[in-house]
Structure formats: structure tokens, C-alpha cells
CSV table of C-alpha atoms and ligand atoms in Angstrom, one decimal:
chain,number,residue,atom,x,y,z
A,1,MET,CA,0.1,-0.6,0.0
A,2,ASP,CA,0.9,3.3,-1.1
A,3,ARG,CA,1.8,5.9,1.8
A,4,ILE,CA,-0.3,8.7,1.8
A,5,GLU,CA,-2.8,5.9,1.4
A,6,ARG,CA,-1.8,4.2,4.2
A,7,ILE,CA,-2.0,7.7,6.1
A,8,VAL,CA,-5.4,9.1,4.8
A,9,LEU,CA,-7.3,5.7,5.4
A,10,VAL,CA,-5.3,5.2,9.8
A,11,SER,CA,-6.2,9.3,9.5
A,12,ALA,CA,-10.1,8.7,8.8
A,13,GLY,CA,-10.7,5.5,11.0
A,14,ALA,CA,-8.5,7.3,14.3
A,15,LEU,CA,-10.8,10.0,13.4
A,16,MET,CA,-14.6,7.9,12.9
A,17,ALA,CA,-13.0,6.8,16.5
A,18,VAL,CA,-12.4,10.1,18.5
A,19,PHE,CA,-16.3,11.1,17.2
A,20,PHE,CA,-17.9,7.9,18.3
A,21,ALA,CA,-15.9,8.3,21.2
A,22,ALA,CA,-16.6,12.0,22.1
A,23,LEU,CA,-20.6,10.4,21.4
A,24,VAL,CA,-20.3,8.3,23.5
A,25,TYR,CA,-19.0,10.8,26.0
A,26,ALA,CA,-21.3,12.8,25.5
A,27,ALA,CA,-24.6,10.3,25.8
A,28,THR,CA,-22.9,8.9,28.8
A,29,GLN,CA,-21.6,11.6,31.0
A,30,LEU,CA,-23.4,14.5,29.5
A,31,ARG,CA,-26.4,13.4,29.7
A,32,ILE,CA,-27.3,14.4,25.6
A,33,SER,CA,-29.7,13.1,24.4
A,34,VAL,CA,-32.1,14.3,21.3
A,35,PRO,CA,-34.2,16.8,22.5
A,36,THR,CA,-38.3,16.2,23.8
A,37,CYS,CA,-40.7,15.7,21.0
A,38,ILE,CA,-42.7,19.7,20.8
A,39,THR,CA,-46.3,17.7,20.1
A,40,ASP,CA,-45.2,16.3,24.1
A,41,VAL,CA,-46.3,20.3,25.0
A,42,ALA,CA,-49.4,22.1,23.8
A,43,PRO,CA,-51.3,23.2,22.5
A,44,PHE,CA,-48.7,20.6,19.8
A,45,THR,CA,-50.2,17.5,21.2
A,46,ARG,CA,-53.7,17.4,19.2
A,47,GLY,CA,-55.0,18.5,16.4
A,48,GLU,CA,-57.5,21.3,16.4
A,49,VAL,CA,-59.1,24.0,14.5
A,50,ILE,CA,-59.8,27.3,16.2
A,51,ASP,CA,-62.2,29.6,14.1
A,52,LYS,CA,-60.4,33.6,14.8
A,53,GLY,CA,-63.1,34.7,13.1
A,54,ASN,CA,-63.7,36.6,10.1
A,55,HIS,CA,-62.7,33.5,7.8
A,56,HIS,CA,-59.6,33.1,9.3
A,57,TYR,CA,-59.0,29.5,10.9
A,58,GLU,CA,-55.7,28.4,12.7
A,59,VAL,CA,-55.1,24.7,11.8
A,60,HIS,CA,-53.0,22.7,14.6
A,61,MET,CA,-52.6,19.4,12.4
A,62,VAL,CA,-50.5,16.6,14.0
A,63,ALA,CA,-49.1,14.0,11.7
A,64,LYS,CA,-48.1,10.2,13.4
A,65,MET,CA,-48.4,6.8,12.1
A,66,TRP,CA,-50.7,6.8,9.6
A,67,ALA,CA,-53.5,9.8,9.7
A,68,PHE,CA,-53.7,12.9,10.3
A,69,ASP,CA,-54.8,14.7,13.2
A,70,PRO,CA,-57.4,15.7,12.8
A,71,PRO,CA,-58.3,13.7,9.8
A,72,GLU,CA,-61.2,16.5,8.1
A,73,VAL,CA,-61.6,20.2,8.8
A,74,ARG,CA,-64.2,22.2,7.2
A,75,VAL,CA,-63.8,25.9,6.2
A,76,PRO,CA,-66.3,27.9,4.1
A,77,PRO,CA,-64.7,28.9,0.7
A,78,GLY,CA,-62.4,32.1,1.5
A,79,SER,CA,-60.6,31.3,4.5
A,80,GLU,CA,-57.1,32.4,5.7
A,81,ILE,CA,-55.7,29.2,6.7
A,82,ASP,CA,-53.1,29.2,8.8
A,83,LEU,CA,-51.9,25.9,9.2
A,84,TYR,CA,-48.9,24.2,12.7
A,85,LEU,CA,-47.5,21.2,11.2
A,86,SER,CA,-45.5,18.7,14.0
A,87,ALA,CA,-45.3,14.8,14.1
A,88,LEU,CA,-45.7,12.4,17.0
A,89,ASP,CA,-44.2,9.1,15.6
A,90,VAL,CA,-41.2,10.1,12.4
A,91,THR,CA,-40.9,11.8,9.8
A,92,HIS,CA,-44.0,12.3,8.0
A,93,GLY,CA,-44.8,14.8,5.0
A,94,LEU,CA,-48.1,16.9,3.8
A,95,TYR,CA,-48.8,18.1,0.2
A,96,ILE,CA,-52.4,19.8,0.2
A,97,GLU,CA,-53.8,19.1,-3.7
A,98,HIS,CA,-54.2,22.0,-5.8
A,99,THR,CA,-52.5,24.0,-3.0
A,100,ASN,CA,-48.8,24.9,-2.6
A,101,VAL,CA,-48.7,23.5,0.5
A,102,ASN,CA,-45.9,21.3,0.9
A,103,LEU,CA,-44.0,20.8,4.5
A,104,MET,CA,-42.2,18.2,6.1
A,105,ALA,CA,-44.3,17.2,10.0
A,106,VAL,CA,-40.5,17.0,11.5
A,107,PRO,CA,-41.0,15.1,15.5
A,108,GLY,CA,-39.5,18.4,17.4
A,109,SER,CA,-40.3,21.2,15.6
A,110,VAL,CA,-43.2,23.2,14.4
A,111,ASN,CA,-43.6,23.9,10.0
A,112,GLY,CA,-46.1,26.1,9.4
A,113,ALA,CA,-48.0,27.5,6.2
A,114,ARG,CA,-50.4,30.2,4.9
A,115,PHE,CA,-52.8,30.3,2.5
A,116,ARG,CA,-56.2,30.5,1.5
A,117,LEU,CA,-58.7,28.5,0.3
A,118,ASP,CA,-61.8,29.7,-2.7
A,119,THR,CA,-63.2,27.3,-4.5
A,120,GLU,CA,-65.6,24.9,-3.3
A,121,GLY,CA,-64.5,21.0,-3.6
A,122,GLU,CA,-62.7,18.7,-1.1
A,123,TYR,CA,-58.8,19.4,-1.7
A,124,ASP,CA,-56.8,15.3,-0.6
A,125,THR,CA,-53.5,16.3,2.2
A,126,ILE,CA,-51.9,13.3,1.6
A,127,CYS,CA,-48.1,12.1,3.1
A,128,HIS,CA,-46.2,12.2,1.0
A,129,GLU,CA,-42.3,11.2,3.0
A,130,TYR,CA,-42.0,7.6,3.5
A,131,CYS,CA,-43.2,6.4,7.2
A,132,GLY,CA,-43.5,2.5,7.2
A,133,ALA,CA,-45.7,0.0,6.7
A,134,GLY,CA,-48.6,2.4,6.4
A,135,HIS,CA,-47.5,5.2,4.7
A,136,GLN,CA,-49.2,4.1,1.5
A,137,VAL,CA,-52.4,4.4,3.6
A,138,MET,CA,-52.3,8.4,5.4
A,139,MET,CA,-54.5,10.7,3.7
A,140,GLY,CA,-56.1,14.2,5.2
A,141,LYS,CA,-58.9,16.3,3.7
A,142,PHE,CA,-59.5,19.5,3.4
A,143,ILE,CA,-63.2,20.2,2.6
A,144,VAL,CA,-64.6,24.0,1.4
A,145,SER,CA,-68.2,23.8,1.9
A,146,ALA,CA,-70.4,26.8,2.7
A,147,ALA,CA,-73.3,24.3,3.6
A,148,ALA,CA,-70.6,22.5,6.1
A,149,ALA,CA,-69.1,25.8,7.7
A,150,ALA,CA,-68.7,25.9,11.3
A,151,GLN,CA,-72.0,23.5,12.1
A,152,PRO,CA,-72.1,22.6,15.5
A,153,ALA,CA,-71.7,19.2,16.2
A,154,ALA,CA,-74.5,17.0,18.3
A,155,ALA,CA,-73.4,15.2,21.0
A,156,VAL,CA,-72.8,11.5,20.2
A,157,THR,CA,-72.2,8.6,22.5
A,158,GLY,CA,-72.4,4.6,23.0
A,159,ALA,CA,-70.9,3.2,19.8
A,160,ALA,CA,-71.7,6.1,17.8
A,161,LEU,CA,-69.1,8.0,19.8
A,162,GLY,CA,-66.7,5.2,19.0
A,163,GLN,CA,-67.4,4.8,15.4
A,164,ARG,CA,-66.3,8.7,15.5
A,165,LEU,CA,-62.9,7.8,17.1
A,166,PHE,CA,-62.6,4.8,15.3
A,167,GLU,CA,-62.2,7.3,11.5
A,168,ASP,CA,-61.5,9.9,13.8
A,169,LYS,CA,-58.0,8.3,15.3
A,170,GLY,CA,-57.4,6.7,11.6
A,171,CYS,CA,-58.4,3.4,12.8
A,172,PRO,CA,-59.4,2.4,9.4
A,173,ALA,CA,-56.2,2.8,7.8
A,174,CYS,CA,-54.2,-0.7,9.4
A,175,HIS,CA,-58.1,-2.4,10.5
A,176,SER,CA,-60.1,-3.2,7.8
A,177,LEU,CA,-64.3,-3.5,8.4
A,178,ASP,CA,-65.2,-6.7,6.3
A,179,GLY,CA,-62.3,-9.4,7.3
A,180,SER,CA,-59.7,-8.4,5.2
A,181,ALA,CA,-55.5,-8.2,6.6
A,182,GLY,CA,-54.0,-5.1,6.9
A,183,VAL,CA,-51.8,-3.5,9.1
A,184,GLY,CA,-52.9,-5.4,12.1
A,185,PRO,CA,-56.1,-6.8,12.3
A,186,THR,CA,-59.3,-7.3,10.4
A,187,MET,CA,-61.8,-5.2,12.8
A,188,GLN,CA,-65.1,-7.7,11.9
A,189,GLY,CA,-66.1,-9.8,14.3
A,190,ILE,CA,-64.2,-9.1,16.5
A,191,PHE,CA,-65.9,-9.6,19.7
A,192,GLY,CA,-65.2,-12.4,21.1
A,193,ARG,CA,-62.7,-13.8,18.5
A,194,THR,CA,-59.9,-15.9,19.9
A,195,VAL,CA,-56.7,-14.0,19.6
A,196,GLU,CA,-53.2,-16.0,19.7
A,197,LEU,CA,-50.4,-14.0,20.7
A,198,ALA,CA,-47.4,-13.2,19.4
A,199,ASP,CA,-46.1,-15.1,22.2
A,200,GLY,CA,-48.2,-18.2,21.5
A,201,SER,CA,-50.8,-17.7,23.4
A,202,THR,CA,-54.8,-17.1,23.0
A,203,LYS,CA,-56.8,-14.5,24.6
A,204,THR,CA,-61.0,-13.8,23.8
A,205,ALA,CA,-60.9,-10.2,22.3
A,206,ASN,CA,-64.0,-9.3,24.8
A,207,ALA,CA,-64.2,-6.1,26.8
A,208,HIS,CA,-61.2,-6.1,28.8
A,209,TYR,CA,-58.9,-7.5,26.0
A,210,LEU,CA,-59.9,-4.8,23.8
A,211,GLU,CA,-59.8,-1.7,26.7
A,212,GLU,CA,-55.9,-3.3,27.3
A,213,ALA,CA,-55.4,-3.5,23.7
A,214,ILE,CA,-56.0,0.9,23.1
A,215,ARG,CA,-55.2,1.6,26.3
A,216,GLU,CA,-51.3,-0.5,26.3
A,217,PRO,CA,-50.8,-1.0,22.8
A,218,GLY,CA,-47.2,-1.8,23.0
A,219,GLU,CA,-48.0,-4.2,25.6
A,220,GLU,CA,-50.3,-8.3,23.6
A,221,ILE,CA,-48.6,-8.3,20.1
A,222,VAL,CA,-51.4,-10.0,17.8
A,223,LYS,CA,-48.9,-12.7,16.5
A,224,GLY,CA,-48.3,-12.3,12.8
A,225,PHE,CA,-48.9,-8.5,12.6
A,226,PRO,CA,-45.7,-5.9,13.1
A,227,PRO,CA,-46.3,-3.9,16.3
A,228,ALA,CA,-47.1,-1.4,14.4
A,229,MET,CA,-50.9,0.1,17.0
A,230,PRO,CA,-49.6,3.9,18.1
A,231,GLU,CA,-50.1,4.6,21.6
A,232,THR,CA,-53.8,7.4,21.2
A,233,PRO,CA,-53.8,10.0,24.0
A,234,LEU,CA,-57.9,9.0,25.0
A,235,THR,CA,-60.1,9.3,27.3
A,236,GLY,CA,-61.7,6.4,30.0
A,237,ASP,CA,-64.7,7.1,28.1
A,238,GLU,CA,-63.5,6.5,24.8
A,239,ILE,CA,-62.4,3.5,25.3
A,240,GLN,CA,-65.0,2.1,26.3
A,241,ALA,CA,-67.0,3.8,23.5
A,242,LEU,CA,-64.7,1.9,21.0
A,243,VAL,CA,-64.9,-1.2,22.1
A,244,ALA,CA,-68.7,-0.5,22.6
A,245,TYR,CA,-68.2,0.2,18.4
A,246,LEU,CA,-66.1,-2.7,18.1
A,247,GLU,CA,-69.4,-4.9,19.7
A,248,THR,CA,-71.6,-3.9,16.8
A,249,LEU,CA,-68.7,-5.1,13.6
A,250,LYS,CA,-69.8,-9.0,13.1
B,301,CUA,CU1,-46.7,9.4,6.9
B,301,CUA,CU2,-45.9,8.9,5.5
């Protein structure tokens, strides 16, 4: 080997060793870690549409595997929208069709855009950054409609609330209702089904099992599926409503 070649190789190797040592030192001695996620901090923990009045809306959009929260934003034509986008888990993207809004959703930071929606119609929003097994189903919608503008929602409870939550939280992206397998098991006929877990044990999908599966999705993994389900912030009542809805899926 040429002498100069050897010098370059040795010094490159030494430099890498120094960098690695510095990394270990920073992580163990200085306790430096990656930044905490800003989505731990209100108001970026959950999606929200705030009506500022005068056709001005502030939208807090949270991207997560594999849905946008809120999945649907309804505004009247001529709306001025301030969009704040963050991510809960990994890097996602957000493109709103027929607009020039094209943002990255990065954990730990908030990206923003101001835009107008003048023409009535539905604007699909898609995730344009590969983010895992369910990337291709990660979609949302802006609906621009004079009729849909600011109709106060009637209070819903029980299985009806559960159905709405199931849809709003993006569950159908992974859990089909028609028996077909997706990223996660189908929800068709889930109630009372015998579930085989990854550790070989079996359980009956009763109310208790389903509540736990929603509350702590990483605890018991169903055999043959990836441990991909995110923890979703839900109240006890909301979890019960979801289970009530799942019970209706024959
Ligand atoms: Cu989120 Cu791709």
C-alpha cells in the first residue's frame, strides 16, 4: 500500500474512533440526548381547528403513523388558514392537492404555512415522506363547503361516538372492517374472537382485552402482525365507546 494512502486510511479511522468516543461521552457523561418532542407540549399534542373569526382559521395538525389529526378540516370558501404542522413519531410530509402547501412534519419542530381556500371542493392531503408500513394510506382532507361551515356537532355517545373515534383517529388505515388483513388485524367480528398472540398464548377478545389493547397497544402483539400500533391519547369514556363500537362489528 502506498504510504500516503496508509496515512489517509489511518487518520480517517482514528477520526471515526474519536467521533464515536465523543458520542459515547456525550450520551453517558454529559447526558445529552435527542431533543424532546415538542408535541409533548400544548398546544401541539393534538390536532385542533380554531375559528379565529372573519374566515380566519388556525389549524394545528399532528402527523402520526398513519394518519393526520384532525383527519378532516371543514372550512367555508374564502378561508384564510394558518397551518401548524408537527409530528408525533417519525418524519412525515403533508401535501395539500391543488395548493402549493407542501410541508415536512418533523418530530420536535413545528412547520407552518398560510394559505387561502377559495374554491368549494375536497382537497386531499397526503403524506409524501415514507414513514413505515402504512405510509400509502396516510391521507387527510380539507373540505371547503359553504354548507358545512361551522355546524355545531350534536353530542354523540356510546357506539356512535366509538365509530366516530375509530374513523377520526385513523384506525381504518390499518384495521379493515371487511375481514381483509391490513397492517393490523381486521375488526370484523372481533368481539369474542380467540386471538393468538405473538408469544403463543391465546386470549378471548372481550371488553377487557380490547380496552387494554387500545390503552397499551405495545403490550400484547397479535401473532403475525408488526408492533406498529401507536398509543392514542383517549379518555376512559372514549375507550369504552370504542369497545362498544367494536362489539357491533359482526
Ligand atoms: Cu406519514 Cu408517510
